């Protein structure tokens, strides 16, 4: 059996599935239920300084984007950090860690960008026995307007400065949570690394407005006729998160920096993709809010079974395994040639491939043959873009076939040579390269 035991930035847990800092980790009741379900760790919902209480809205806090079957694919929230008293949170953290010593309990923190504020909160968090802290430099709404959250995470100099303060004033591992609301994720990550961070976590939520109510002309969720931007998460943000994780994992200036992957992880396969791109563990929120804590059971069994099939005994066997295959566009092999091929036995003649290719691509799919409705790829026009594969409603009906240099294309009788796409366009040009 695969061993899912995880050690991240020196923090041990029985598996790599942690709950992200969010409503599901706001109190001991939730966290205890999560641990009973099998979660390996939690990032306790963000604590603030001991002062005037945070006040959340008493009304809708979420906006949603649904797929055609009403499957939740994106969630926007306008909730702030914890509105529970600091001392109550600290007491519960201490008790939970005592009850569950084998689980990871990391505390998310957000206080004003002043050294004294950090010096004040770090010792009281450390006293709980928590395994580490996560600096919330990512929250894009509410707190950022107060000079915290993403307001810090968008300024690399601030990230490095606060990280240094924390490293100088606590024994606990320091994990820096990064905002995606920035042009190049490498700069804030490098700042965290230079400040001595033990790890980074990403991505936090993306600044967003999910929809507008066209009856009252206000953004959703609407509070007494007004709406605001919030943080976007869920399956829809996974591609953005994967790219940002990969950018950090392959940056030569941060080699060896542990990464906690966050963003749209809905099942074990999503988690495996993040791990393959360099994540030492993963954090999950929206999936748990959608399906409940027991979803981790499928994640654990699914990842374990897949690792057994692949022959991976531990997570270390495939952490970062995909990173060497992430490159810049300029290094892609332009002589690699693929053509679409339609399986006529599976084709239902819906015509979606033809319409997509005819209207928006390369006019490479015929729609009739011998006077009858028939869909077939015109090889001489196909550039291998695979749009047809993605719009076809029948799985595996259209496949991409790789052609080798020097190979005779059976359907055209032509020899493949050099960049096929350019060759087909310029084969009659004596000045062409292919």
Tab-separated table of C-alpha atoms in Angstrom:
chain	number	residue	atom	x	y	z
A	1	UNK	CA	0.000	0.000	0.000
A	2	UNK	CA	1.156	3.527	-0.776
A	3	UNK	CA	2.326	5.540	2.201
A	4	UNK	CA	0.554	8.920	2.254
A	5	UNK	CA	2.359	10.232	5.337
A	6	UNK	CA	3.372	13.806	4.763
A	7	UNK	CA	6.111	16.061	6.084
A	8	UNK	CA	5.715	19.642	4.932
A	9	UNK	CA	8.105	22.343	6.135
A	10	UNK	CA	8.845	20.064	9.076
A	11	UNK	CA	5.142	19.655	9.910
A	12	UNK	CA	3.977	16.035	9.945
A	13	UNK	CA	0.519	14.740	9.072
A	14	UNK	CA	-0.944	11.339	8.136
A	15	UNK	CA	-1.806	12.483	4.606
A	16	UNK	CA	-1.296	15.536	2.352
A	17	UNK	CA	-4.939	16.658	2.409
A	18	UNK	CA	-5.323	19.768	4.554
A	19	UNK	CA	-8.280	22.114	4.871
A	20	UNK	CA	-7.484	25.664	3.799
A	21	UNK	CA	-7.994	28.657	6.041
A	22	UNK	CA	-11.683	29.435	5.483
A	23	UNK	CA	-15.157	28.962	7.026
A	24	UNK	CA	-14.648	25.165	7.430
A	25	UNK	CA	-11.796	25.804	9.895
A	26	UNK	CA	-13.370	28.598	11.902
A	27	UNK	CA	-13.916	26.695	15.142
A	28	UNK	CA	-13.074	23.546	17.062
A	29	UNK	CA	-16.402	21.911	16.208
A	30	UNK	CA	-15.668	21.988	12.477
A	31	UNK	CA	-12.020	20.999	12.827
A	32	UNK	CA	-12.831	18.038	15.089
A	33	UNK	CA	-15.386	16.807	12.542
A	34	UNK	CA	-12.815	17.202	9.784
A	35	UNK	CA	-10.193	15.186	11.653
A	36	UNK	CA	-12.722	12.441	12.396
A	37	UNK	CA	-13.437	12.284	8.656
A	38	UNK	CA	-9.736	11.785	7.937
A	39	UNK	CA	-8.231	15.150	7.004
A	40	UNK	CA	-4.488	15.293	7.621
A	41	UNK	CA	-4.340	18.905	8.758
A	42	UNK	CA	-6.000	22.295	8.854
A	43	UNK	CA	-5.115	25.902	8.395
A	44	UNK	CA	-7.165	27.525	11.170
A	45	UNK	CA	-9.258	30.386	9.831
A	46	UNK	CA	-7.326	33.644	9.907
A	47	UNK	CA	-6.920	35.274	13.300
A	48	UNK	CA	-6.501	39.019	13.764
A	49	UNK	CA	-5.172	41.142	16.593
A	50	UNK	CA	-6.848	41.294	19.976
A	51	UNK	CA	-8.851	44.481	19.572
A	52	UNK	CA	-12.121	45.732	18.115
A	53	UNK	CA	-13.995	42.688	16.760
A	54	UNK	CA	-14.243	41.983	13.062
A	55	UNK	CA	-17.845	42.348	11.910
A	56	UNK	CA	-19.067	40.275	8.975
A	57	UNK	CA	-22.201	40.969	6.942
A	58	UNK	CA	-25.439	39.395	8.158
A	59	UNK	CA	-26.661	38.331	4.773
A	60	UNK	CA	-25.516	36.541	1.637
A	61	UNK	CA	-21.749	35.997	1.636
A	62	UNK	CA	-21.357	33.866	-1.471
A	63	UNK	CA	-21.819	34.255	-5.193
A	64	UNK	CA	-21.660	31.183	-7.428
A	65	UNK	CA	-20.990	30.104	-11.003
A	66	UNK	CA	-22.716	26.886	-12.048
A	67	UNK	CA	-22.219	24.423	-14.883
A	68	UNK	CA	-25.139	23.312	-17.026
A	69	UNK	CA	-26.048	20.580	-14.540
A	70	UNK	CA	-25.879	23.067	-11.652
A	71	UNK	CA	-22.534	21.672	-10.635
A	72	UNK	CA	-20.711	24.341	-8.649
A	73	UNK	CA	-17.635	25.391	-10.597
A	74	UNK	CA	-16.819	28.719	-8.973
A	75	UNK	CA	-17.542	30.353	-5.637
A	76	UNK	CA	-17.092	33.986	-4.692
A	77	UNK	CA	-17.084	35.000	-1.032
A	78	UNK	CA	-17.110	38.349	0.769
A	79	UNK	CA	-16.541	36.944	4.245
A	80	UNK	CA	-13.753	38.475	6.313
A	81	UNK	CA	-11.324	36.823	8.727
A	82	UNK	CA	-12.688	35.228	11.898
A	83	UNK	CA	-15.186	37.320	13.824
A	84	UNK	CA	-14.772	35.174	16.937
A	85	UNK	CA	-12.741	36.512	19.912
A	86	UNK	CA	-9.001	35.871	19.678
A	87	UNK	CA	-8.798	34.240	23.100
A	88	UNK	CA	-11.611	31.829	22.281
A	89	UNK	CA	-9.860	30.774	19.099
A	90	UNK	CA	-6.571	30.288	20.940
A	91	UNK	CA	-8.217	28.117	23.582
A	92	UNK	CA	-9.846	25.937	20.955
A	93	UNK	CA	-6.644	25.597	18.930
A	94	UNK	CA	-4.795	24.427	22.038
A	95	UNK	CA	-7.465	21.875	22.871
A	96	UNK	CA	-7.735	20.544	19.318
A	97	UNK	CA	-3.973	20.085	19.054
A	98	UNK	CA	-3.986	18.251	22.383
A	99	UNK	CA	-6.810	15.981	21.198
A	100	UNK	CA	-5.245	15.312	17.798
A	101	UNK	CA	-1.445	15.333	18.215
A	102	UNK	CA	-0.854	13.470	14.938
A	103	UNK	CA	-2.709	16.062	12.830
A	104	UNK	CA	-1.262	19.288	11.492
A	105	UNK	CA	-2.728	22.454	13.019
A	106	UNK	CA	-1.379	25.616	11.416
A	107	UNK	CA	-2.757	29.032	12.313
A	108	UNK	CA	-3.428	31.649	9.651
A	109	UNK	CA	-2.615	35.190	10.794
A	110	UNK	CA	-3.343	38.703	9.589
A	111	UNK	CA	-2.470	41.793	11.610
A	112	UNK	CA	-1.452	45.335	10.641
A	113	UNK	CA	1.859	45.720	8.841
A	114	UNK	CA	3.668	46.813	11.996
A	115	UNK	CA	6.387	44.816	13.742
A	116	UNK	CA	4.885	45.269	17.211
A	117	UNK	CA	1.577	43.800	16.065
A	118	UNK	CA	3.337	40.637	14.895
A	119	UNK	CA	5.517	40.468	17.984
A	120	UNK	CA	2.373	40.588	20.101
A	121	UNK	CA	0.377	37.842	18.406
A	122	UNK	CA	3.152	35.324	17.670
A	123	UNK	CA	3.875	34.287	21.302
A	124	UNK	CA	0.212	33.690	22.137
A	125	UNK	CA	-0.218	31.520	19.049
A	126	UNK	CA	2.975	29.635	19.830
A	127	UNK	CA	1.705	28.899	23.325
A	128	UNK	CA	-1.180	26.873	21.874
A	129	UNK	CA	1.226	24.227	20.603
A	130	UNK	CA	0.254	24.911	16.986
A	131	UNK	CA	2.551	23.373	14.392
A	132	UNK	CA	3.114	26.556	12.394
A	133	UNK	CA	1.700	29.804	11.102
A	134	UNK	CA	0.493	30.897	7.704
A	135	UNK	CA	0.807	34.586	6.882
A	136	UNK	CA	-2.332	35.612	5.039
A	137	UNK	CA	-1.021	37.950	2.356
A	138	UNK	CA	-3.764	37.047	-0.070
A	139	UNK	CA	-7.260	38.067	1.058
A	140	UNK	CA	-8.477	40.401	-1.741
A	141	UNK	CA	-11.489	41.986	-0.064
A	142	UNK	CA	-12.399	43.779	3.125
A	143	UNK	CA	-9.065	43.397	4.873
A	144	UNK	CA	-6.997	44.618	1.916
A	145	UNK	CA	-8.799	47.952	2.145
A	146	UNK	CA	-7.395	48.153	5.672
A	147	UNK	CA	-3.821	47.695	4.506
A	148	UNK	CA	-3.651	43.942	5.134
A	149	UNK	CA	-4.114	40.779	3.106
A	150	UNK	CA	-3.506	41.324	-0.606
A	151	UNK	CA	-2.421	44.900	0.084
A	152	UNK	CA	0.721	43.373	1.607
A	153	UNK	CA	0.916	40.436	-0.787
A	154	UNK	CA	1.116	42.728	-3.809
A	155	UNK	CA	4.268	44.437	-2.522
A	156	UNK	CA	7.290	42.102	-2.432
A	157	UNK	CA	9.212	44.407	-0.103
A	158	UNK	CA	6.427	44.164	2.489
A	159	UNK	CA	6.312	40.385	2.167
A	160	UNK	CA	10.030	40.052	2.825
A	161	UNK	CA	9.888	42.508	5.724
A	162	UNK	CA	6.995	40.848	7.569
A	163	UNK	CA	8.391	37.371	6.933
A	164	UNK	CA	11.672	38.425	8.544
A	165	UNK	CA	9.793	39.805	11.557
A	166	UNK	CA	7.996	36.515	12.033
A	167	UNK	CA	11.075	34.348	11.564
A	168	UNK	CA	12.862	36.431	14.191
A	169	UNK	CA	10.059	36.134	16.720
A	170	UNK	CA	8.798	32.547	16.610
A	171	UNK	CA	10.043	28.975	16.677
A	172	UNK	CA	7.184	27.877	14.429
A	173	UNK	CA	7.578	27.246	10.697
A	174	UNK	CA	6.428	30.262	8.702
A	175	UNK	CA	4.328	29.634	5.606
A	176	UNK	CA	3.575	32.633	3.396
A	177	UNK	CA	0.224	32.555	1.589
A	178	UNK	CA	0.454	34.372	-1.741
A	179	UNK	CA	-2.143	36.353	-3.636
A	180	UNK	CA	-2.824	35.548	-7.312
A	181	UNK	CA	-3.881	39.158	-7.863
A	182	UNK	CA	-0.499	40.074	-9.265
A	183	UNK	CA	1.192	39.993	-12.664
A	184	UNK	CA	4.091	37.622	-11.928
A	185	UNK	CA	3.804	35.272	-8.942
A	186	UNK	CA	7.561	34.705	-8.830
A	187	UNK	CA	8.331	38.130	-7.365
A	188	UNK	CA	6.278	37.806	-4.166
A	189	UNK	CA	7.434	34.189	-3.838
A	190	UNK	CA	11.067	35.250	-4.112
A	191	UNK	CA	10.447	37.918	-1.489
A	192	UNK	CA	9.068	35.313	0.898
A	193	UNK	CA	12.042	33.076	0.194
A	194	UNK	CA	14.506	35.916	0.805
A	195	UNK	CA	12.703	36.747	4.039
A	196	UNK	CA	13.379	33.237	5.293
A	197	UNK	CA	9.963	31.643	4.758
A	198	UNK	CA	9.864	27.922	5.419
A	199	UNK	CA	7.292	27.482	2.654
A	200	UNK	CA	4.749	29.279	0.493
A	201	UNK	CA	1.108	28.416	-0.110
A	202	UNK	CA	-0.920	29.436	-3.156
A	203	UNK	CA	-3.181	30.508	-4.564
A	204	UNK	CA	-5.425	32.594	-2.398
A	205	UNK	CA	-8.696	33.759	-3.917
A	206	UNK	CA	-8.944	35.820	-7.097
A	207	UNK	CA	-10.551	39.251	-6.991
A	208	UNK	CA	-13.905	38.933	-8.687
A	209	UNK	CA	-17.534	39.816	-9.229
A	210	UNK	CA	-19.378	36.670	-10.258
A	211	UNK	CA	-22.622	38.183	-11.527
A	212	UNK	CA	-24.911	41.202	-11.590
A	213	UNK	CA	-28.560	41.117	-10.591
A	214	UNK	CA	-30.300	42.655	-13.601
A	215	UNK	CA	-33.461	43.491	-11.662
A	216	UNK	CA	-31.814	45.717	-9.073
A	217	UNK	CA	-28.523	46.272	-10.970
A	218	UNK	CA	-26.198	45.278	-8.155
A	219	UNK	CA	-23.419	42.682	-7.899
A	220	UNK	CA	-24.175	39.338	-6.294
A	221	UNK	CA	-24.172	38.611	-3.403
A	222	UNK	CA	-26.218	41.708	-2.699
A	223	UNK	CA	-26.417	43.336	0.725
A	224	UNK	CA	-29.282	45.847	1.023
A	225	UNK	CA	-29.026	46.831	-2.630
A	226	UNK	CA	-25.229	46.991	-2.838
A	227	UNK	CA	-22.533	44.463	-3.747
A	228	UNK	CA	-18.760	44.313	-3.694
A	229	UNK	CA	-15.844	42.393	-5.131
A	230	UNK	CA	-14.884	39.194	-3.371
A	231	UNK	CA	-12.537	36.233	-3.531
A	232	UNK	CA	-13.090	33.635	-6.278
A	233	UNK	CA	-12.270	29.963	-5.740
A	234	UNK	CA	-13.399	26.492	-6.754
A	235	UNK	CA	-12.700	24.241	-9.771
A	236	UNK	CA	-12.696	27.218	-12.146
A	237	UNK	CA	-9.464	28.616	-10.673
A	238	UNK	CA	-7.468	25.368	-10.862
A	239	UNK	CA	-5.703	26.179	-14.181
A	240	UNK	CA	-4.509	29.519	-12.794
A	241	UNK	CA	-3.309	27.880	-9.594
A	242	UNK	CA	-1.460	25.083	-11.407
A	243	UNK	CA	0.406	27.588	-13.556
A	244	UNK	CA	1.466	29.702	-10.590
A	245	UNK	CA	2.610	26.660	-8.621
A	246	UNK	CA	4.659	25.520	-11.617
A	247	UNK	CA	6.228	28.952	-12.061
A	248	UNK	CA	7.549	28.861	-8.506
A	249	UNK	CA	8.589	25.207	-8.648
A	250	UNK	CA	10.779	25.741	-11.704
A	251	UNK	CA	12.264	29.079	-10.644
A	252	UNK	CA	16.009	28.623	-10.133
A	253	UNK	CA	16.086	31.313	-7.459
A	254	UNK	CA	13.803	29.301	-5.159
A	255	UNK	CA	14.969	25.725	-5.592
A	256	UNK	CA	13.817	23.560	-2.714
A	257	UNK	CA	11.197	25.993	-1.385
A	258	UNK	CA	8.236	23.861	-0.193
A	259	UNK	CA	4.909	24.690	-1.836
A	260	UNK	CA	1.434	24.052	-0.475
A	261	UNK	CA	-0.903	23.896	-3.469
A	262	UNK	CA	-4.333	25.529	-3.298
A	263	UNK	CA	-7.011	26.262	-5.870
A	264	UNK	CA	-9.876	24.208	-7.252
A	265	UNK	CA	-8.813	20.813	-5.923
A	266	UNK	CA	-11.983	18.764	-6.184
A	267	UNK	CA	-10.703	15.164	-6.150
A	268	UNK	CA	-7.599	12.995	-5.792
A	269	UNK	CA	-6.584	13.528	-9.408
A	270	UNK	CA	-6.505	17.310	-8.966
A	271	UNK	CA	-4.317	16.808	-5.899
A	272	UNK	CA	-1.955	14.506	-7.796
A	273	UNK	CA	-1.561	17.151	-10.509
A	274	UNK	CA	-0.589	19.795	-7.949
A	275	UNK	CA	1.864	17.405	-6.323
A	276	UNK	CA	3.378	16.484	-9.693
A	277	UNK	CA	3.968	20.193	-10.305
A	278	UNK	CA	5.892	20.584	-7.068
A	279	UNK	CA	3.372	20.876	-4.235
A	280	UNK	CA	4.424	19.114	-1.048
A	281	UNK	CA	0.808	18.974	0.083
A	282	UNK	CA	-2.548	20.473	-0.886
A	283	UNK	CA	-5.167	22.636	0.776
A	284	UNK	CA	-8.862	22.304	0.005
A	285	UNK	CA	-11.889	24.423	0.808
A	286	UNK	CA	-14.626	24.689	-1.841
A	287	UNK	CA	-14.902	20.921	-2.355
A	288	UNK	CA	-15.436	20.438	1.373
A	289	UNK	CA	-18.009	23.245	1.459
A	290	UNK	CA	-19.815	21.662	-1.497
A	291	UNK	CA	-19.755	17.990	-0.547
A	292	UNK	CA	-18.856	17.869	3.156
A	293	UNK	CA	-15.800	16.663	5.026
A	294	UNK	CA	-16.158	13.010	4.043
A	295	UNK	CA	-15.012	13.828	0.524
A	296	UNK	CA	-11.488	13.322	1.884
A	297	UNK	CA	-12.158	9.566	2.057
A	298	UNK	CA	-12.350	9.388	-1.744
A	299	UNK	CA	-9.298	11.607	-2.048
A	300	UNK	CA	-7.245	9.362	0.213
A	301	UNK	CA	-8.334	6.089	-1.391
A	302	UNK	CA	-8.084	7.478	-4.918
A	303	UNK	CA	-4.572	8.831	-4.492
A	304	UNK	CA	-3.432	5.679	-2.701
A	305	UNK	CA	-4.813	3.393	-5.429
A	306	UNK	CA	-3.255	5.485	-8.186
A	307	UNK	CA	0.128	5.454	-6.447
A	308	UNK	CA	-0.105	1.662	-6.103
A	309	UNK	CA	-0.877	1.329	-9.820
A	310	UNK	CA	2.068	3.549	-10.733
A	311	UNK	CA	4.450	1.919	-8.267
A	312	UNK	CA	4.962	5.013	-6.120
A	313	UNK	CA	5.534	4.076	-2.499
A	314	UNK	CA	5.634	7.587	-1.037
A	315	UNK	CA	4.630	11.086	-2.076
A	316	UNK	CA	8.289	11.975	-2.550
A	317	UNK	CA	8.402	9.541	-5.465
A	318	UNK	CA	6.389	11.907	-7.649
A	319	UNK	CA	6.516	15.349	-6.020
A	320	UNK	CA	7.683	17.685	-8.788
A	321	UNK	CA	7.892	14.909	-11.374
A	322	UNK	CA	6.147	17.083	-13.997
A	323	UNK	CA	8.244	20.199	-13.362
A	324	UNK	CA	11.052	19.334	-15.856
A	325	UNK	CA	8.405	19.070	-18.578
A	326	UNK	CA	7.104	22.602	-18.001
A	327	UNK	CA	8.900	24.938	-20.384
A	328	UNK	CA	8.532	28.252	-22.189
A	329	UNK	CA	6.770	28.367	-25.558
A	330	UNK	CA	9.995	29.093	-27.417
A	331	UNK	CA	11.370	25.685	-26.463
A	332	UNK	CA	8.440	23.644	-27.785
A	333	UNK	CA	9.197	21.285	-30.670
A	334	UNK	CA	7.706	22.927	-33.740
A	335	UNK	CA	8.422	19.810	-35.792
A	336	UNK	CA	6.057	17.703	-33.705
A	337	UNK	CA	3.103	16.893	-35.960
A	338	UNK	CA	-0.380	15.703	-35.023
A	339	UNK	CA	-3.554	15.319	-37.055
A	340	UNK	CA	-7.134	14.810	-35.948
A	341	UNK	CA	-8.804	11.504	-36.840
A	342	UNK	CA	-12.528	10.834	-36.490
A	343	UNK	CA	-13.658	7.340	-35.495
A	344	UNK	CA	-16.559	6.765	-37.859
A	345	UNK	CA	-17.946	3.964	-35.707
A	346	UNK	CA	-18.355	6.348	-32.756
A	347	UNK	CA	-19.378	9.481	-34.702
A	348	UNK	CA	-23.037	10.473	-34.210
A	349	UNK	CA	-22.905	13.032	-37.050
A	350	UNK	CA	-23.850	15.947	-34.797
A	351	UNK	CA	-21.589	18.258	-36.786
A	352	UNK	CA	-20.143	20.170	-33.869
A	353	UNK	CA	-16.579	19.484	-34.973
A	354	UNK	CA	-17.313	20.781	-38.466
A	355	UNK	CA	-19.023	23.959	-37.280
A	356	UNK	CA	-16.253	24.773	-34.812
A	357	UNK	CA	-13.520	24.156	-37.355
A	358	UNK	CA	-15.342	25.828	-40.257
A	359	UNK	CA	-16.335	28.983	-38.384
A	360	UNK	CA	-13.443	29.511	-35.985
A	361	UNK	CA	-10.485	27.396	-37.011
A	362	UNK	CA	-8.924	26.012	-40.213
A	363	UNK	CA	-11.784	24.619	-42.327
A	364	UNK	CA	-10.253	21.150	-42.028
A	365	UNK	CA	-13.375	18.995	-41.570
A	366	UNK	CA	-15.679	18.087	-44.447
A	367	UNK	CA	-19.410	17.671	-43.747
A	368	UNK	CA	-20.471	15.495	-46.666
A	369	UNK	CA	-19.227	12.699	-48.871
A	370	UNK	CA	-20.853	11.177	-51.932
A	371	UNK	CA	-23.847	13.407	-51.324
A	372	UNK	CA	-24.381	12.159	-47.785
A	373	UNK	CA	-23.802	13.742	-44.352
A	374	UNK	CA	-20.315	12.652	-43.348
A	375	UNK	CA	-17.600	14.210	-41.216
A	376	UNK	CA	-13.973	13.575	-41.987
A	377	UNK	CA	-10.734	15.473	-41.454
A	378	UNK	CA	-9.060	17.077	-44.468
A	379	UNK	CA	-5.489	16.230	-43.549
A	380	UNK	CA	-3.901	18.840	-45.778
A	381	UNK	CA	-5.728	21.604	-43.884
A	382	UNK	CA	-5.525	20.208	-40.332
A	383	UNK	CA	-2.943	21.945	-38.137
A	384	UNK	CA	-3.500	19.661	-35.159
A	385	UNK	CA	-5.078	22.325	-32.933
A	386	UNK	CA	-7.454	19.719	-31.316
A	387	UNK	CA	-10.419	22.108	-31.066
A	388	UNK	CA	-12.571	19.376	-32.597
A	389	UNK	CA	-11.576	16.966	-29.818
A	390	UNK	CA	-12.658	19.456	-27.182
A	391	UNK	CA	-16.079	20.235	-28.678
A	392	UNK	CA	-16.991	16.656	-29.602
A	393	UNK	CA	-19.668	15.319	-27.204
A	394	UNK	CA	-18.506	11.687	-27.618
A	395	UNK	CA	-15.448	10.710	-25.613
A	396	UNK	CA	-12.613	9.263	-27.726
A	397	UNK	CA	-14.530	9.778	-30.967
A	398	UNK	CA	-11.811	12.113	-32.242
A	399	UNK	CA	-8.164	11.409	-31.473
A	400	UNK	CA	-4.949	13.190	-32.268
A	401	UNK	CA	-2.554	11.011	-34.249
A	402	UNK	CA	1.168	11.796	-34.159
A	403	UNK	CA	3.039	11.675	-37.472
A	404	UNK	CA	6.792	11.236	-37.635
A	405	UNK	CA	9.164	13.134	-39.888
A	406	UNK	CA	9.641	11.188	-43.102
A	407	UNK	CA	6.381	9.281	-42.647
A	408	UNK	CA	3.980	9.089	-45.582
A	409	UNK	CA	0.570	10.487	-44.755
A	410	UNK	CA	-1.763	7.770	-46.064
A	411	UNK	CA	-4.615	10.149	-46.732
A	412	UNK	CA	-2.616	12.680	-48.750
A	413	UNK	CA	0.223	10.559	-50.053
A	414	UNK	CA	2.628	13.327	-49.002
A	415	UNK	CA	5.792	12.886	-46.955
A	416	UNK	CA	5.893	14.655	-43.593
A	417	UNK	CA	8.957	16.853	-43.330
A	418	UNK	CA	9.864	19.685	-40.974
A	419	UNK	CA	7.096	21.905	-39.614
A	420	UNK	CA	4.058	20.259	-41.202
A	421	UNK	CA	1.754	23.195	-40.684
A	422	UNK	CA	4.112	25.521	-42.541
A	423	UNK	CA	4.972	22.837	-45.089
A	424	UNK	CA	1.384	22.374	-46.175
A	425	UNK	CA	1.002	26.107	-46.673
A	426	UNK	CA	4.325	26.702	-48.361
A	427	UNK	CA	5.190	23.411	-50.085
A	428	UNK	CA	5.091	25.133	-53.468
A	429	UNK	CA	7.314	27.984	-52.316
A	430	UNK	CA	10.948	27.226	-53.274
A	431	UNK	CA	12.118	29.699	-50.604
A	432	UNK	CA	10.337	27.936	-47.737
A	433	UNK	CA	12.213	25.952	-45.097
A	434	UNK	CA	10.014	22.894	-45.152
